PDB file of C-alpha atoms in Angstrom:
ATOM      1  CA  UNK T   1      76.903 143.764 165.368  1.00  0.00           C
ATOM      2  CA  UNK T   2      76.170 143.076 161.811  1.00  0.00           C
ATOM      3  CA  UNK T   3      79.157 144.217 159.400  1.00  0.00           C
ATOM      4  CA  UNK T   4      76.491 146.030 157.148  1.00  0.00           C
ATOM      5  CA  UNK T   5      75.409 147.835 160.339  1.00  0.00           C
ATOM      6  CA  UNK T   6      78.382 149.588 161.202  1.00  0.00           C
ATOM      7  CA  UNK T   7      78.443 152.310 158.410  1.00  0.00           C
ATOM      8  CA  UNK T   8      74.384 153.044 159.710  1.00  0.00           C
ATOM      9  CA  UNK T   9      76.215 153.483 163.204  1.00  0.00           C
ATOM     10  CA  UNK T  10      78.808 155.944 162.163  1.00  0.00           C
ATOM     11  CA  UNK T  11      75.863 157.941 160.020  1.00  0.00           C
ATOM     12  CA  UNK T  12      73.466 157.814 163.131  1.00  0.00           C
ATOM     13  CA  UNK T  13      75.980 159.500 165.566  1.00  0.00           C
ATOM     14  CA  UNK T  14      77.197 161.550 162.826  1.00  0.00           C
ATOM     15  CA  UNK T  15      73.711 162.640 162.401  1.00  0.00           C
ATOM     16  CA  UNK T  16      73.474 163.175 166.365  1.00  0.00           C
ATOM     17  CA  UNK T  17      76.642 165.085 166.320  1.00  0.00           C
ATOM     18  CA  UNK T  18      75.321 167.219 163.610  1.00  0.00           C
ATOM     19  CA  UNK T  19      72.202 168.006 165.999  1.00  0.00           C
ATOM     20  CA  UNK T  20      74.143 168.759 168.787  1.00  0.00           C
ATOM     21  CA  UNK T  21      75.726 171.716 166.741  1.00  0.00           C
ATOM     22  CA  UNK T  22      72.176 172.874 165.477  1.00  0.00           C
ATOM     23  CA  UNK T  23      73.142 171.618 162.160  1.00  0.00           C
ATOM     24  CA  UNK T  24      71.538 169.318 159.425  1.00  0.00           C
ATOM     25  CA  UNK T  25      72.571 166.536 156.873  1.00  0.00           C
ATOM     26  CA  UNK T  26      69.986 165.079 154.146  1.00  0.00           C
ATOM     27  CA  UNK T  27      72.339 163.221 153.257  1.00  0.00           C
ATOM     28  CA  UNK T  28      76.014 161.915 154.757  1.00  0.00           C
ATOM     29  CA  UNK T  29      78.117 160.149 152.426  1.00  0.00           C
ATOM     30  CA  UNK T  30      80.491 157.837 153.541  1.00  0.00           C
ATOM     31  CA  UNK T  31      83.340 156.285 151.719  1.00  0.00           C
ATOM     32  CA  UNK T  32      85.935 153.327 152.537  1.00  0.00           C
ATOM     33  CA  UNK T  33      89.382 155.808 151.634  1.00  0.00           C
ATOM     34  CA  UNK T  34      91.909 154.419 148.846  1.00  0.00           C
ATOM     35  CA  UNK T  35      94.814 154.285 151.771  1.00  0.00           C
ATOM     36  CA  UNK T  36      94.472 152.458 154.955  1.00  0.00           C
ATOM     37  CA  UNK T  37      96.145 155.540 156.935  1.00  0.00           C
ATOM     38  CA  UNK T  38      93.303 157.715 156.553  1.00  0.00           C
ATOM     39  CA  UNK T  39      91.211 155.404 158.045  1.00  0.00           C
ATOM     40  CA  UNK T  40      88.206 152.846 157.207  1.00  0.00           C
ATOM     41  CA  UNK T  41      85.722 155.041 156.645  1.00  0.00           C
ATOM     42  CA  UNK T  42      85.829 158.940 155.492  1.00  0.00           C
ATOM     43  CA  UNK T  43      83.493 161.825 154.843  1.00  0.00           C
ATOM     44  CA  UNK T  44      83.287 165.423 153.627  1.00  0.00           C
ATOM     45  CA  UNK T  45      79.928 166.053 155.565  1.00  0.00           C
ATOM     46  CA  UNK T  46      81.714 168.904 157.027  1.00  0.00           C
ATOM     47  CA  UNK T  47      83.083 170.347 153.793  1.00  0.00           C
ATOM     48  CA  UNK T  48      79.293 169.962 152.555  1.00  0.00           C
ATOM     49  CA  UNK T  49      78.200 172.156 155.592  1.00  0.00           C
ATOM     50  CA  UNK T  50      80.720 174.827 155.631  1.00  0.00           C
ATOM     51  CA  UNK T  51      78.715 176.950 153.821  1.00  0.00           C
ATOM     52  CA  UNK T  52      75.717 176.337 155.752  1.00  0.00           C
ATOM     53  CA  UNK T  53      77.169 176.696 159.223  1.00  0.00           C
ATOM     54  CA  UNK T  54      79.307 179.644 157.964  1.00  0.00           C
ATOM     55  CA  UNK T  55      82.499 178.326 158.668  1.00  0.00           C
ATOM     56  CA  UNK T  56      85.788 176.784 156.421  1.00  0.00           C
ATOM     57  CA  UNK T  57      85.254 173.194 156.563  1.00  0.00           C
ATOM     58  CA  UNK T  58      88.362 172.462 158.281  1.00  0.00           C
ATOM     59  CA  UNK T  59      87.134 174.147 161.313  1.00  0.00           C
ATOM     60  CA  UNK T  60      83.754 172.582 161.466  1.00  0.00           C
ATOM     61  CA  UNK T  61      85.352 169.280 160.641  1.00  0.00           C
ATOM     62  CA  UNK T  62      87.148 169.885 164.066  1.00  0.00           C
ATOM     63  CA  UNK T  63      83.123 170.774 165.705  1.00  0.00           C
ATOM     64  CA  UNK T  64      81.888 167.809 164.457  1.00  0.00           C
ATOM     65  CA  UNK T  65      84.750 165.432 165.438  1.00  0.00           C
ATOM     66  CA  UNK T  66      85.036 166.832 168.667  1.00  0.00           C
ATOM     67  CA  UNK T  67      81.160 166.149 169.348  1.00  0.00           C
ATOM     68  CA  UNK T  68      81.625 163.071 168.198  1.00  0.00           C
ATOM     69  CA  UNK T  69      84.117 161.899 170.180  1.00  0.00           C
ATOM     70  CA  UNK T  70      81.857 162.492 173.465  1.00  0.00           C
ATOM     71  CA  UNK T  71      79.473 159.682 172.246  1.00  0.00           C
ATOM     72  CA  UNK T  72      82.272 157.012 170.422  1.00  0.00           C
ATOM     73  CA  UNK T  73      80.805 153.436 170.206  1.00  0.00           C
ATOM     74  CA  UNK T  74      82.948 150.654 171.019  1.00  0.00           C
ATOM     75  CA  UNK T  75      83.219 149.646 167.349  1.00  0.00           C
ATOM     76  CA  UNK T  76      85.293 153.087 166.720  1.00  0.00           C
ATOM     77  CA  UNK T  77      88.495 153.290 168.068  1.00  0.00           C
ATOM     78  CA  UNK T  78      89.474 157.036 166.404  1.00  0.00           C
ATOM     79  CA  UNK T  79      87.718 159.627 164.766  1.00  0.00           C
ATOM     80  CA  UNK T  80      90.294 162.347 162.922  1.00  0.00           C
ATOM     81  CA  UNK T  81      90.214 165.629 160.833  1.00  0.00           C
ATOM     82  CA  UNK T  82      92.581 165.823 157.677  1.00  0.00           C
ATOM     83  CA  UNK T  83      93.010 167.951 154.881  1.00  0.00           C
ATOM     84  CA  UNK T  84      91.001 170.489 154.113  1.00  0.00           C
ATOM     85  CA  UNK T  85      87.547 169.060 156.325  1.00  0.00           C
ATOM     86  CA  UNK T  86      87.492 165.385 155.795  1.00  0.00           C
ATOM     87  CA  UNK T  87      86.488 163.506 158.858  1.00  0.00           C
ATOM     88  CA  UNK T  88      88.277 159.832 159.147  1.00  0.00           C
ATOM     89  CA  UNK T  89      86.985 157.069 160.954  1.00  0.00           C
ATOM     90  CA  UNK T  90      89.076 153.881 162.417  1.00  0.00           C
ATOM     91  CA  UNK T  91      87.136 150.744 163.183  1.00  0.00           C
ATOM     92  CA  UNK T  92      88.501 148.994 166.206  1.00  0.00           C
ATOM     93  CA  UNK T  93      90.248 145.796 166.732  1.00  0.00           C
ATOM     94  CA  UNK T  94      87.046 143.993 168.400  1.00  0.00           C
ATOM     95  CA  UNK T  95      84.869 144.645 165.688  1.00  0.00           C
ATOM     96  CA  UNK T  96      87.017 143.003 163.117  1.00  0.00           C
ATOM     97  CA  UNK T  97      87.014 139.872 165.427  1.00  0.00           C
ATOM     98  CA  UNK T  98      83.282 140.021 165.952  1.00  0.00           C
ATOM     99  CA  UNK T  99      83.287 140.314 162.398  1.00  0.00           C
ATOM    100  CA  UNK T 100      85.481 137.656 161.260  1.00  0.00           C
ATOM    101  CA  UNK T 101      83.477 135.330 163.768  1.00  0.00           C
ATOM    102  CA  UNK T 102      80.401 136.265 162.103  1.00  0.00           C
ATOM    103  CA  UNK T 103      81.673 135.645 158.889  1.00  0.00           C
ATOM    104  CA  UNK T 104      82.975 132.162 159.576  1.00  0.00           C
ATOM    105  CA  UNK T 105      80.121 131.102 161.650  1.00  0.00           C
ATOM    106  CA  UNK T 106      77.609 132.355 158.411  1.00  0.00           C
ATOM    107  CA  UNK T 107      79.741 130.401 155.980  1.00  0.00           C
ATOM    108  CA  UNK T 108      78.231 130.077 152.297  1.00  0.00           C
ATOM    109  CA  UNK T 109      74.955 132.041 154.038  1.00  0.00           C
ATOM    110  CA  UNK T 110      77.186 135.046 154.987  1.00  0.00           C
ATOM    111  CA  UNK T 111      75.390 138.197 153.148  1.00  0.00           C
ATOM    112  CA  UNK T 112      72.826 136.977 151.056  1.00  0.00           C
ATOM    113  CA  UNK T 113      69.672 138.440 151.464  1.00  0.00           C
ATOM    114  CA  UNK T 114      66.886 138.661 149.181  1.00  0.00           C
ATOM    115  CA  UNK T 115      67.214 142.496 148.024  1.00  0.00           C
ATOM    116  CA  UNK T 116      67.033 141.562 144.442  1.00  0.00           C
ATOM    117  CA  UNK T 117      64.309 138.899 144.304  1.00  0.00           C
ATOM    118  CA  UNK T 118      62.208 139.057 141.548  1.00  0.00           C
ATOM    119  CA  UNK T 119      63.936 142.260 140.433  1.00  0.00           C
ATOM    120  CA  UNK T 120      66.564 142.789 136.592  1.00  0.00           C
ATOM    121  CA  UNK T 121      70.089 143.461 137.239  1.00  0.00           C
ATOM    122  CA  UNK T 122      72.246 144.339 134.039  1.00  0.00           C
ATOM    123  CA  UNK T 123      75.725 143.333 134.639  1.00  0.00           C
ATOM    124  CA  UNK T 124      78.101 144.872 132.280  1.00  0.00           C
ATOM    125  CA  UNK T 125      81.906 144.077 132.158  1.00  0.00           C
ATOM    126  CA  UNK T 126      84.062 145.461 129.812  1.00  0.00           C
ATOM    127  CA  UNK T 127      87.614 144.627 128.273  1.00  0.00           C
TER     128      UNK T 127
END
């Protein structure tokens, strides 16, 4: 389990989950929330549905979790509703070992890749 991989897990079963209630993404964004307690990763997918599905968000939110939950991967310990339809996601112990082990056996090598070869970047800082 690469580190990079684990957000492509969470949008894959997300995706499946979506399926499973006849419904469709083109798109699910995922975000690491500003406070640890709502989780590592976060989405509104649900909120972005609502309208879609014909339901408040907070209620298909609750759809989607709970389909989910029936396929949760060993790298995801909890999956929770809050607010008005955001879905939270908690990463589990394990994979933060099998990540840190990854990350110390890669050393200096540890995410480089060669993306950008060949390509301009512009790299602006300010103040």
């Amino acid at each position: 389990m690469l580190i990079m991989e684990i957000s492509q897990i969470i949008r894959q079963k997300l995706a499946e989950a979506l399926q499973n209630l006849n419904l469709e993404a083109q798109d699910i964004h995922l975000e690491h929330p500003a406070e640890l307690s709502h989780g590592d990763y976060a989405t509104n997918v649900a909120m972005t549905l609502a309208k879609q599905a014909g339901e408040n968000p907070r209620g298909l939110a609750e759809k989607i979790t709970e389909e989910f939950n029936k396929n949760l991967s060993e790298e995801i310990v909890k999956v929770e509703v809050a607010g008005p339809g955001f879905i939270n996601f908690f990463l589990s112990d394990a994979f933060f070992q099998k990540s840190l082990t990854q990350v110390l056996s890669e050393g200096d090598a540890f995410g480089k890749n060669e993306k950008f070869i060949g390509k301009k970047v512009l790299v602006e800082h300010t103040s």
